[in-house]
Structures are given as C-alpha cells and as structure tokens.
Amino acid sequence: MITVRLNQTNLVRDLNNIVEYSVGFLEGIQKGKRLFLSNLGEGVKKALESFIDSSARSNQQALHHVYEWYRTGSPDARLFDIKYTVSNEGLSFYSSFKQSSSVKQGSSVPFYNKAKIMEEGSPVTITPKRSSVLVFEDNGETVFTKKPIRVNNPGGPGTKNSFKNTVDLFFNRYFTQAFIRSSGLYDYLNNPSVYKKNLQKGRSMGKSAGISTGYAWIVNAKVNK
C-alpha cells in the first residue's frame, strides 16, 4: 500500500502565491500600459508616415500637395507632421501641416499654406504685388494681366481630402488587417510565454514577481517594423 502525505501548509502557501502572482501579473501590465502605448504610438507613427509616402509615390496627383514641389513621396520633403498622445483613454493620433519652403517653377515665392489649402480644396486669388501687371504661364504661353486671377482648385481635382482619406485608409483597413499581424505585435500579445516561464518564481515570491513579470512583458511589446 502506497501512502502519500501532503504538507498542507506548504501547499496552501504555494497556491496562494500563484494566485497572487497572477494578480500581480495583471497589475504589472496595467503599470506598464502607458509605456506600452508610447512604444506602440512611435511604431504606428513611422508606419503611417511610410504608408503615406508609398501612397504618394503611386498616386502623385492625389498627394503631391503634402510634399515640397517636385519631391512627392520623399520622407525629407514632407509637409505634414504625425503626432500622438497617450492618456487614460488610450492612444490618439493627430496631424498638422507645415509651411512649404520650396518655390514652384515660374514663381518667385513659396506657396503659403500649400498643403492646407490644396487639401481643403480652397480657391485662391492671385494679385500682383510689386507691379500693376500679373505675369504667369498658361499652357506654355506667357500671360500679362492687371486683373486678379482666381484659381478655384489650385491643387488639381485629386487633392481635396486625399491626405485625410489616406490616413483613414491606414487606420480603417491596413492597420487592422495587416499591420498588427505583420508587425509581430499580434503574436506577441497572444503568447505571454514569460508568465509560464516565471511561474516557479511566482510560486515562491507571489505578487511582487507577478508585477515585475507583467510590467516587463507589456513594455517589451514593440512594433517590429
């Protein structure tokens, strides 16, 4: 006959520590949440910028206005900034436009608010400043006029709301359908192997081990793109 004797005191202690380890793991995740979101925000920001650059190179008529003249799709010619904030409500992204510093051929000064005006499809009125005559090129011919010139859509028919639509496309389709998985983040978050790896430590140390394990796991969840 085989007799098995259990040390009830040690068993109860170990079980309690494991429970506390699990609770601590979740608390550690919560403690590292802001840093995780900050890391995620930086990765998503870079991915979004690259997505816009790629979209601009493949459809220059739609996105040329958010780059310096003749440099559509070039990262160092962007006329937009992508920023993000981390709050108790989560991660938020927003964009703004920058002033252009380049000069279009045939002009003498940069186009003020180029990206914003063309994105909104706002009309502009051009008037002579240094003389009484306005001189410009139209279909290869030089035109002289004393009257103001109104341009209803200075960016062309494809620019209105195209930047907004590209950002929406990234978050509504690419981000949810491809980015999360291809970045490695999906697999990482669905496989918290470090929890099992440190279970023995949690058995002896309890909640403190869980907090440190959970915190380290969540802050190491980075975007691999």
Coordinates of N, CA and C in Angstrom, one line a residue:
M1 N 0.8 -1.2 0.0 CA 0.0 0.0 0.0 C 0.9 1.3 0.0
I2 N 0.6 2.2 -0.9 CA 1.3 3.4 -1.0 C 0.6 4.5 -0.2
T3 N 1.4 5.2 0.6 CA 0.8 6.3 1.4 C 1.5 7.6 0.9
V4 N 0.6 8.6 0.6 CA 1.1 9.9 0.2 C 0.7 10.9 1.2
R5 N 1.7 11.6 1.7 CA 1.5 12.6 2.7 C 1.8 14.0 2.1
L6 N 0.8 14.9 2.2 CA 1.0 16.2 1.7 C 1.2 17.2 2.8
N7 N 2.1 18.1 2.6 CA 2.3 19.2 3.6 C 1.3 20.3 3.3
Q8 N 0.2 20.3 4.0 CA -0.9 21.2 3.7 C -0.5 22.6 3.8
T9 N 0.3 22.9 4.7 CA 0.7 24.3 4.9 C 1.5 24.9 3.7
N10 N 2.4 24.0 3.2 CA 3.2 24.5 2.1 C 2.3 24.5 0.8
L11 N 1.4 23.6 0.7 CA 0.5 23.6 -0.5 C -0.4 24.8 -0.6
V12 N -0.9 25.1 0.6 CA -1.8 26.3 0.6 C -1.0 27.6 0.4
R13 N 0.2 27.6 0.9 CA 1.1 28.8 0.7 C 1.4 28.9 -0.8
D14 N 1.8 27.8 -1.5 CA 2.1 27.8 -2.9 C 1.0 28.3 -3.7
L15 N -0.2 27.7 -3.4 CA -1.4 28.1 -4.2 C -1.7 29.6 -4.0
N16 N -1.6 30.1 -2.8 CA -1.9 31.5 -2.6 C -0.9 32.4 -3.3
N17 N 0.4 31.9 -3.3 CA 1.4 32.7 -4.0 C 1.1 32.7 -5.6
I18 N 0.7 31.6 -6.1 CA 0.4 31.5 -7.5 C -0.8 32.4 -7.9
V19 N -1.8 32.4 -7.0 CA -2.9 33.3 -7.2 C -2.4 34.8 -7.2
E20 N -1.6 35.1 -6.2 CA -1.1 36.5 -6.0 C -0.2 36.8 -7.2
Y21 N 0.6 35.8 -7.7 CA 1.4 36.0 -8.9 C 0.6 36.4 -10.1
S22 N -0.5 35.7 -10.3 CA -1.4 36.0 -11.4 C -2.0 37.4 -11.3
V23 N -2.4 37.8 -10.1 CA -3.0 39.1 -9.8 C -1.9 40.2 -10.1
G24 N -0.7 39.9 -9.6 CA 0.4 40.8 -9.8 C 0.8 41.0 -11.3
F25 N 0.6 39.9 -12.0 CA 1.0 40.0 -13.4 C 0.0 41.0 -14.1
L26 N -1.2 40.9 -13.8 CA -2.2 41.9 -14.4 C -1.9 43.3 -13.9
E27 N -1.6 43.4 -12.7 CA -1.3 44.8 -12.2 C 0.0 45.3 -12.8
G28 N 1.0 44.5 -13.1 CA 2.2 44.9 -13.8 C 1.9 45.4 -15.2
I29 N 1.0 44.7 -15.9 CA 0.6 45.1 -17.2 C -0.1 46.5 -17.2
Q30 N -0.9 46.7 -16.2 CA -1.5 48.0 -16.0 C -0.5 49.1 -15.8
K31 N 0.5 48.8 -14.9 CA 1.5 49.8 -14.6 C 2.3 50.1 -15.9
G32 N 2.5 49.1 -16.7 CA 3.3 49.4 -17.9 C 2.5 49.8 -19.2
K33 N 1.2 50.0 -19.0 CA 0.3 50.3 -20.1 C 0.7 51.6 -20.8
R34 N 1.0 52.7 -20.1 CA 1.4 53.9 -20.7 C 2.7 53.8 -21.6
L35 N 3.6 53.1 -21.0 CA 4.9 53.0 -21.8 C 4.7 52.1 -23.0
F36 N 3.8 51.1 -22.9 CA 3.5 50.2 -24.0 C 2.8 51.1 -25.1
L37 N 1.9 51.9 -24.7 CA 1.1 52.7 -25.7 C 2.1 53.7 -26.3
S38 N 3.0 54.2 -25.6 CA 4.0 55.2 -26.1 C 4.9 54.5 -27.2
N39 N 5.3 53.2 -26.8 CA 6.1 52.5 -27.8 C 5.3 52.1 -29.1
L40 N 4.1 51.8 -28.8 CA 3.2 51.5 -29.9 C 2.9 52.7 -30.8
G41 N 2.7 53.8 -30.1 CA 2.5 55.1 -30.9 C 3.6 55.4 -31.8
E42 N 4.9 55.3 -31.3 CA 6.0 55.6 -32.1 C 6.1 54.6 -33.3
G43 N 5.8 53.4 -33.1 CA 5.8 52.4 -34.2 C 4.8 52.7 -35.3
V44 N 3.6 53.0 -34.8 CA 2.5 53.3 -35.7 C 2.7 54.6 -36.5
K45 N 3.3 55.6 -35.8 CA 3.6 56.8 -36.4 C 4.5 56.6 -37.6
K46 N 5.6 55.9 -37.4 CA 6.5 55.6 -38.5 C 5.9 54.8 -39.6
A47 N 5.0 53.8 -39.3 CA 4.4 53.0 -40.3 C 3.4 53.9 -41.1
L48 N 2.7 54.8 -40.4 CA 1.7 55.7 -41.1 C 2.5 56.6 -42.1
E49 N 3.6 57.2 -41.6 CA 4.4 58.1 -42.5 C 4.9 57.3 -43.7
S50 N 5.3 56.1 -43.5 CA 5.8 55.3 -44.7 C 4.6 55.0 -45.6
F51 N 3.5 54.7 -45.0 CA 2.3 54.4 -45.8 C 1.9 55.6 -46.7
I52 N 1.9 56.8 -46.1 CA 1.6 58.0 -46.9 C 2.6 58.2 -48.0
D53 N 3.9 58.0 -47.7 CA 4.9 58.2 -48.7 C 4.7 57.3 -49.9
S54 N 4.5 56.0 -49.5 CA 4.3 55.0 -50.6 C 3.0 55.3 -51.4
S55 N 2.0 55.7 -50.8 CA 0.7 56.1 -51.5 C 1.0 57.3 -52.4
A56 N 1.8 58.2 -51.9 CA 2.1 59.4 -52.7 C 2.9 59.1 -53.9
R57 N 3.8 58.2 -53.8 CA 4.6 57.8 -55.0 C 3.8 57.1 -56.0
S58 N 2.8 56.4 -55.6 CA 2.0 55.6 -56.5 C 0.8 56.5 -57.1
N59 N 0.5 57.6 -56.4 CA -0.6 58.4 -56.8 C -0.3 59.9 -56.6
Q60 N 0.6 60.4 -57.4 CA 1.2 61.7 -57.1 C 0.1 62.8 -57.3
Q61 N -0.8 62.6 -58.2 CA -1.8 63.7 -58.4 C -2.7 63.9 -57.1
A62 N -2.8 62.9 -56.3 CA -3.6 63.0 -55.1 C -2.9 63.6 -53.9
L63 N -1.6 63.3 -53.8 CA -0.8 63.7 -52.6 C 0.4 64.6 -52.8
H64 N 0.5 65.1 -54.0 CA 1.7 66.0 -54.2 C 1.7 67.2 -53.3
H65 N 0.5 67.6 -52.9 CA 0.4 68.9 -52.1 C 1.0 68.8 -50.7
V66 N 1.2 67.6 -50.2 CA 1.7 67.4 -48.8 C 3.2 67.2 -48.9
Y67 N 3.9 67.5 -49.9 CA 5.3 67.5 -50.1 C 5.8 68.7 -50.8
E68 N 7.1 69.0 -50.6 CA 7.7 70.1 -51.3 C 7.6 69.8 -52.8
W69 N 7.6 70.9 -53.6 CA 7.5 70.8 -55.0 C 8.5 69.8 -55.6
Y70 N 8.0 69.0 -56.5 CA 8.8 68.0 -57.3 C 9.5 67.0 -56.4
R71 N 9.0 66.7 -55.2 CA 9.6 65.7 -54.3 C 8.6 64.9 -53.7
T72 N 7.5 64.6 -54.4 CA 6.4 63.8 -53.9 C 6.8 62.4 -53.4
G73 N 6.5 62.1 -52.2 CA 6.8 60.8 -51.6 C 8.1 60.7 -50.9
S74 N 8.9 61.8 -50.9 CA 10.2 61.8 -50.2 C 10.0 62.1 -48.7
P75 N 10.6 61.2 -47.9 CA 10.4 61.4 -46.4 C 10.9 62.8 -45.9
D76 N 12.0 63.3 -46.5 CA 12.6 64.5 -46.0 C 11.9 65.8 -46.7
A77 N 10.8 65.5 -47.5 CA 10.1 66.7 -48.1 C 8.7 66.7 -47.6
R78 N 8.4 66.1 -46.6 CA 7.0 66.1 -46.1 C 6.6 67.4 -45.6
L79 N 5.3 67.8 -45.9 CA 4.7 69.0 -45.4 C 3.7 68.7 -44.3
F80 N 3.8 67.5 -43.7 CA 2.9 67.1 -42.6 C 3.6 66.5 -41.5
D81 N 3.1 66.7 -40.3 CA 3.6 66.0 -39.1 C 2.5 65.1 -38.5
I82 N 3.0 63.9 -38.1 CA 2.1 63.0 -37.4 C 2.6 62.9 -36.0
K83 N 1.7 63.2 -35.0 CA 2.0 63.1 -33.6 C 1.0 62.2 -32.9
Y84 N 1.3 61.8 -31.7 CA 0.4 61.0 -30.9 C 0.5 61.4 -29.4
T85 N -0.6 61.1 -28.7 CA -0.6 61.4 -27.3 C -1.1 60.1 -26.6
V86 N -0.6 59.9 -25.4 CA -1.1 58.8 -24.5 C -1.8 59.4 -23.3
S87 N -3.0 58.9 -23.1 CA -3.8 59.3 -22.0 C -4.5 58.1 -21.3
N88 N -5.3 58.4 -20.3 CA -6.0 57.3 -19.6 C -7.0 56.7 -20.6
E89 N -7.4 57.4 -21.6 CA -8.3 56.8 -22.6 C -7.7 56.0 -23.7
G90 N -6.4 56.1 -23.7 CA -5.7 55.3 -24.7 C -4.7 56.1 -25.6
L91 N -4.6 55.7 -26.8 CA -3.6 56.3 -27.8 C -4.4 57.1 -28.8
S92 N -4.0 58.4 -29.0 CA -4.7 59.2 -30.0 C -3.6 59.8 -31.0
F93 N -4.0 59.9 -32.3 CA -3.1 60.4 -33.3 C -3.7 61.7 -33.9
Y94 N -2.9 62.6 -34.3 CA -3.4 63.8 -35.0 C -2.3 64.3 -35.9
S95 N -2.7 65.1 -36.9 CA -1.7 65.6 -37.9 C -1.9 67.1 -38.0
S96 N -0.8 67.6 -38.6 CA -0.8 69.1 -38.9 C 0.0 69.3 -40.1
F97 N -0.2 70.4 -40.8 CA 0.6 70.7 -42.0 C 1.7 71.8 -41.7
K98 N 2.7 71.7 -42.5 CA 3.8 72.6 -42.3 C 3.9 73.6 -43.5
Q99 N 4.6 74.7 -43.4 CA 4.7 75.6 -44.5 C 5.8 75.1 -45.5
S100 N 5.5 75.3 -46.7 CA 6.4 74.9 -47.8 C 7.6 75.9 -47.9
S101 N 8.8 75.5 -48.2 CA 9.9 76.4 -48.3 C 10.4 76.4 -49.7
S102 N 9.9 75.5 -50.6 CA 10.4 75.4 -52.0 C 9.5 76.3 -52.9
V103 N 10.0 76.6 -54.0 CA 9.4 77.6 -55.0 C 9.1 76.8 -56.3
K104 N 7.9 76.9 -56.7 CA 7.5 76.2 -57.9 C 8.0 77.0 -59.1
Q105 N 8.4 76.2 -60.2 CA 8.9 76.8 -61.4 C 8.0 77.9 -61.9
G106 N 8.4 79.0 -62.2 CA 7.6 80.1 -62.7 C 7.1 81.1 -61.6
S107 N 7.4 80.7 -60.4 CA 7.0 81.6 -59.3 C 8.3 82.1 -58.6
S108 N 8.1 83.1 -57.7 CA 9.3 83.7 -57.0 C 9.2 83.5 -55.5
V109 N 8.1 83.0 -55.0 CA 8.0 82.8 -53.6 C 7.3 81.5 -53.3
P110 N 7.5 80.9 -52.1 CA 6.7 79.7 -51.8 C 5.2 79.9 -51.7
F111 N 4.5 78.8 -52.0 CA 3.0 78.8 -51.9 C 2.6 78.8 -50.4
Y112 N 2.1 79.9 -49.9 CA 1.7 80.0 -48.5 C 0.6 79.0 -48.2
N113 N 0.8 78.2 -47.1 CA -0.2 77.2 -46.7 C -0.6 76.2 -47.8
K114 N 0.4 75.9 -48.6 CA 0.2 75.0 -49.8 C -0.6 73.7 -49.4
A115 N -0.1 73.0 -48.5 CA -0.7 71.7 -48.1 C -2.1 71.9 -47.6
K116 N -2.3 72.8 -46.7 CA -3.7 73.0 -46.1 C -4.7 73.5 -47.2
I117 N -4.3 74.5 -48.0 CA -5.2 75.0 -49.0 C -5.6 73.9 -50.0
M118 N -4.6 73.2 -50.5 CA -4.9 72.2 -51.5 C -5.7 71.0 -50.9
E119 N -5.4 70.6 -49.7 CA -6.2 69.6 -49.0 C -7.6 69.9 -48.9
E120 N -7.9 71.2 -48.5 CA -9.2 71.6 -48.3 C -9.9 72.0 -49.6
G121 N -9.2 72.1 -50.7 CA -9.8 72.5 -52.0 C -10.2 73.9 -52.0
S122 N -9.5 74.8 -51.2 CA -9.9 76.2 -51.1 C -9.4 77.0 -52.4
P123 N -10.3 77.8 -52.9 CA -9.8 78.7 -54.0 C -8.8 79.7 -53.5
V124 N -8.0 80.2 -54.4 CA -7.0 81.3 -54.1 C -7.2 82.4 -55.1
T125 N -6.9 83.6 -54.7 CA -6.9 84.7 -55.6 C -5.5 85.3 -55.7
I126 N -4.9 85.4 -56.9 CA -3.6 85.9 -57.1 C -3.6 87.3 -57.6
T127 N -3.0 88.2 -57.0 CA -2.9 89.6 -57.4 C -1.5 90.0 -57.5
P128 N -1.2 91.0 -58.3 CA 0.2 91.5 -58.4 C 0.6 92.3 -57.2
K129 N 1.9 92.1 -56.7 CA 2.3 92.8 -55.5 C 3.3 93.9 -55.8
R130 N 4.2 93.6 -56.7 CA 5.3 94.6 -56.9 C 5.2 95.4 -58.2
S131 N 4.1 95.1 -58.9 CA 3.8 95.9 -60.2 C 2.3 95.9 -60.4
S132 N 1.9 96.6 -61.4 CA 0.5 96.6 -61.7 C 0.0 95.5 -62.6
V133 N 1.0 94.7 -63.0 CA 0.7 93.7 -64.0 C 1.1 92.3 -63.4
L134 N 0.2 91.3 -63.6 CA 0.4 90.0 -63.2 C 0.9 89.2 -64.4
V135 N 2.0 88.5 -64.2 CA 2.6 87.7 -65.3 C 2.7 86.2 -64.9
F136 N 2.1 85.3 -65.7 CA 2.2 83.9 -65.4 C 2.1 83.1 -66.7
E137 N 2.5 81.8 -66.5 CA 2.5 80.9 -67.7 C 1.2 80.1 -67.7
D138 N 0.6 80.0 -68.9 CA -0.6 79.2 -69.1 C -0.5 78.4 -70.4
N139 N -0.4 77.1 -70.2 CA -0.2 76.2 -71.3 C 1.0 76.6 -72.2
G140 N 2.1 77.0 -71.6 CA 3.3 77.3 -72.3 C 3.3 78.7 -72.8
E141 N 2.3 79.5 -72.6 CA 2.3 80.9 -73.1 C 2.4 81.8 -71.9
T142 N 3.1 82.9 -72.1 CA 3.2 84.0 -71.1 C 2.0 84.9 -71.2
V143 N 1.3 85.1 -70.0 CA 0.1 85.9 -70.0 C 0.4 87.1 -69.1
F144 N -0.1 88.3 -69.6 CA 0.0 89.5 -68.8 C -1.4 90.0 -68.5
T145 N -1.7 90.4 -67.3 CA -3.0 90.9 -66.9 C -2.9 91.8 -65.7
K146 N -3.8 92.8 -65.7 CA -3.8 93.7 -64.5 C -4.9 93.2 -63.5
K147 N -5.7 92.2 -63.9 CA -6.8 91.7 -63.1 C -6.3 90.6 -62.1
P148 N -6.9 90.5 -61.0 CA -6.6 89.4 -60.1 C -7.1 88.1 -60.8
I149 N -6.4 87.0 -60.5 CA -6.7 85.7 -61.1 C -7.2 84.8 -59.9
R150 N -8.3 84.2 -60.1 CA -8.9 83.3 -59.1 C -8.7 81.9 -59.6
V151 N -8.1 81.1 -58.8 CA -7.9 79.7 -59.1 C -8.8 78.9 -58.1
N152 N -9.8 78.2 -58.7 CA -10.8 77.5 -57.9 C -10.2 76.3 -57.2
N153 N -9.3 75.6 -57.8 CA -8.7 74.4 -57.2 C -7.2 74.3 -57.5
P154 N -6.4 75.0 -56.7 CA -5.0 75.1 -57.0 C -4.2 73.8 -57.0
G155 N -4.7 72.8 -56.3 CA -4.0 71.6 -56.2 C -4.4 70.6 -57.3
G156 N -5.5 70.9 -58.1 CA -6.0 69.9 -59.0 C -7.1 69.2 -58.4
P157 N -7.9 68.4 -59.3 CA -9.1 67.7 -58.8 C -8.9 66.6 -57.9
G158 N -7.6 66.1 -57.8 CA -7.4 64.9 -56.9 C -6.9 65.2 -55.5
T159 N -6.7 66.4 -55.2 CA -6.0 66.6 -53.9 C -7.0 66.8 -52.7
K160 N -8.2 67.3 -53.0 CA -9.1 67.6 -51.9 C -9.4 66.4 -51.0
N161 N -9.1 66.5 -49.7 CA -9.4 65.5 -48.7 C -8.5 64.2 -49.0
S162 N -7.6 64.2 -49.9 CA -6.8 63.0 -50.2 C -5.9 62.6 -49.0
F163 N -5.3 63.6 -48.3 CA -4.5 63.2 -47.2 C -5.3 62.6 -46.1
K164 N -6.5 63.2 -45.8 CA -7.4 62.6 -44.8 C -7.8 61.2 -45.2
N165 N -8.2 61.0 -46.5 CA -8.6 59.7 -46.9 C -7.5 58.7 -46.8
T166 N -6.3 59.1 -47.0 CA -5.2 58.1 -46.9 C -4.9 57.7 -45.5
V167 N -5.0 58.7 -44.6 CA -4.9 58.4 -43.1 C -6.0 57.5 -42.7
D168 N -7.2 57.8 -43.1 CA -8.4 56.9 -42.8 C -8.2 55.5 -43.3
L169 N -7.7 55.4 -44.5 CA -7.4 54.1 -45.1 C -6.4 53.3 -44.3
F170 N -5.4 54.0 -43.8 CA -4.4 53.3 -43.0 C -5.0 52.7 -41.7
F171 N -5.8 53.5 -41.0 CA -6.3 53.0 -39.7 C -7.5 52.1 -39.9
N172 N -8.3 52.3 -40.9 CA -9.6 51.5 -41.0 C -9.4 50.2 -41.7
R173 N -8.3 50.1 -42.5 CA -8.1 48.9 -43.3 C -6.7 48.3 -43.0
Y174 N -5.7 49.0 -43.4 CA -4.3 48.5 -43.3 C -3.9 48.2 -41.9
F175 N -4.2 49.1 -41.0 CA -3.8 48.9 -39.6 C -4.4 47.6 -39.0
T176 N -5.7 47.5 -39.2 CA -6.5 46.4 -38.6 C -6.2 45.0 -39.3
Q177 N -6.1 45.1 -40.6 CA -6.0 43.9 -41.4 C -4.6 43.4 -41.7
A178 N -3.6 44.2 -41.7 CA -2.2 43.8 -42.0 C -1.2 44.2 -41.0
F179 N -1.2 45.5 -40.5 CA -0.1 46.0 -39.7 C 0.0 45.2 -38.4
I180 N -1.0 45.0 -37.7 CA -0.9 44.4 -36.3 C -0.3 43.0 -36.4
R181 N -0.7 42.2 -37.5 CA -0.1 40.9 -37.6 C 1.3 40.9 -38.2
S182 N 1.5 41.7 -39.2 CA 2.9 41.7 -39.8 C 3.9 42.4 -38.9
S183 N 3.5 43.2 -38.0 CA 4.5 43.9 -37.1 C 5.0 42.9 -36.0
G184 N 4.3 41.8 -35.8 CA 4.7 40.8 -34.8 C 4.0 41.1 -33.5
L185 N 3.2 42.2 -33.4 CA 2.6 42.5 -32.1 C 1.5 41.6 -31.8
Y186 N 0.7 41.1 -32.8 CA -0.4 40.2 -32.6 C 0.1 38.9 -31.9
D187 N 1.1 38.3 -32.5 CA 1.6 37.1 -32.0 C 2.2 37.2 -30.6
Y188 N 2.9 38.4 -30.4 CA 3.5 38.6 -29.0 C 2.4 38.7 -28.0
L189 N 1.4 39.5 -28.2 CA 0.3 39.7 -27.2 C -0.5 38.4 -27.0
N190 N -0.6 37.6 -28.0 CA -1.3 36.3 -27.8 C -0.5 35.2 -27.3
N191 N 0.7 35.4 -26.9 CA 1.6 34.4 -26.4 C 2.4 34.9 -25.2
P192 N 1.8 35.1 -24.1 CA 2.6 35.7 -22.9 C 3.4 34.5 -22.3
S193 N 4.4 34.0 -23.0 CA 5.1 32.8 -22.5 C 5.9 33.2 -21.3
V194 N 6.2 34.4 -21.0 CA 7.0 34.8 -19.9 C 6.2 34.5 -18.6
Y195 N 4.9 34.5 -18.7 CA 4.1 34.2 -17.5 C 4.4 32.8 -17.0
K196 N 4.4 31.8 -17.9 CA 4.7 30.4 -17.6 C 6.2 30.3 -17.2
K197 N 7.0 31.0 -17.9 CA 8.5 30.9 -17.6 C 8.8 31.3 -16.2
N198 N 8.1 32.3 -15.6 CA 8.4 32.8 -14.3 C 7.4 32.3 -13.2
L199 N 6.7 31.2 -13.6 CA 5.7 30.7 -12.7 C 6.3 30.1 -11.4
Q200 N 7.5 29.5 -11.6 CA 8.1 28.9 -10.4 C 8.6 30.1 -9.4
K201 N 9.0 31.2 -10.0 CA 9.4 32.3 -9.2 C 8.2 32.9 -8.5
G202 N 7.1 32.9 -9.2 CA 5.8 33.4 -8.6 C 5.3 32.5 -7.5
R203 N 5.6 31.2 -7.6 CA 5.2 30.3 -6.6 C 5.9 30.6 -5.3
S204 N 7.1 31.1 -5.3 CA 7.8 31.4 -4.1 C 7.7 32.8 -3.7
M205 N 7.6 33.8 -4.6 CA 7.6 35.2 -4.3 C 6.2 35.9 -4.4
G206 N 5.3 35.2 -5.1 CA 3.9 35.8 -5.1 C 3.7 37.0 -5.9
K207 N 3.0 38.0 -5.4 CA 2.6 39.1 -6.2 C 3.7 40.0 -6.7
S208 N 4.8 40.2 -6.0 CA 5.9 41.0 -6.4 C 6.5 40.5 -7.7
A209 N 6.6 39.1 -7.8 CA 7.1 38.5 -9.0 C 6.2 38.7 -10.2
G210 N 4.9 38.7 -9.9 CA 3.9 38.9 -10.9 C 3.9 40.3 -11.5
I211 N 4.1 41.3 -10.6 CA 4.1 42.7 -11.0 C 5.3 42.9 -12.0
S212 N 6.5 42.5 -11.5 CA 7.7 42.7 -12.3 C 7.6 41.9 -13.7
T213 N 7.0 40.7 -13.6 CA 6.9 40.0 -14.9 C 5.9 40.6 -15.8
G214 N 4.7 41.0 -15.3 CA 3.7 41.6 -16.2 C 4.2 42.9 -16.8
Y215 N 4.9 43.7 -16.0 CA 5.4 45.0 -16.4 C 6.4 44.8 -17.5
A216 N 7.4 43.9 -17.3 CA 8.4 43.7 -18.3 C 7.8 43.2 -19.6
W217 N 6.8 42.3 -19.5 CA 6.2 41.7 -20.7 C 5.5 42.8 -21.5
I218 N 4.8 43.6 -20.9 CA 4.0 44.6 -21.7 C 4.9 45.7 -22.3
V219 N 5.9 46.1 -21.6 CA 6.7 47.2 -22.1 C 7.7 46.7 -23.2
N220 N 7.9 45.4 -23.2 CA 8.7 44.8 -24.3 C 7.9 44.5 -25.6
A221 N 6.6 44.8 -25.5 CA 5.8 44.5 -26.7 C 6.0 45.7 -27.7
K222 N 6.9 45.5 -28.6 CA 7.3 46.6 -29.6 C 6.8 46.2 -31.0
V223 N 6.7 47.2 -31.8 CA 6.4 47.0 -33.2 C 7.7 46.7 -34.0
N224 N 7.7 45.6 -34.7 CA 8.9 45.2 -35.4 C 8.9 45.6 -36.9
K225 N 8.6 46.9 -37.1 CA 8.6 47.4 -38.5 C 9.2 48.8 -38.5

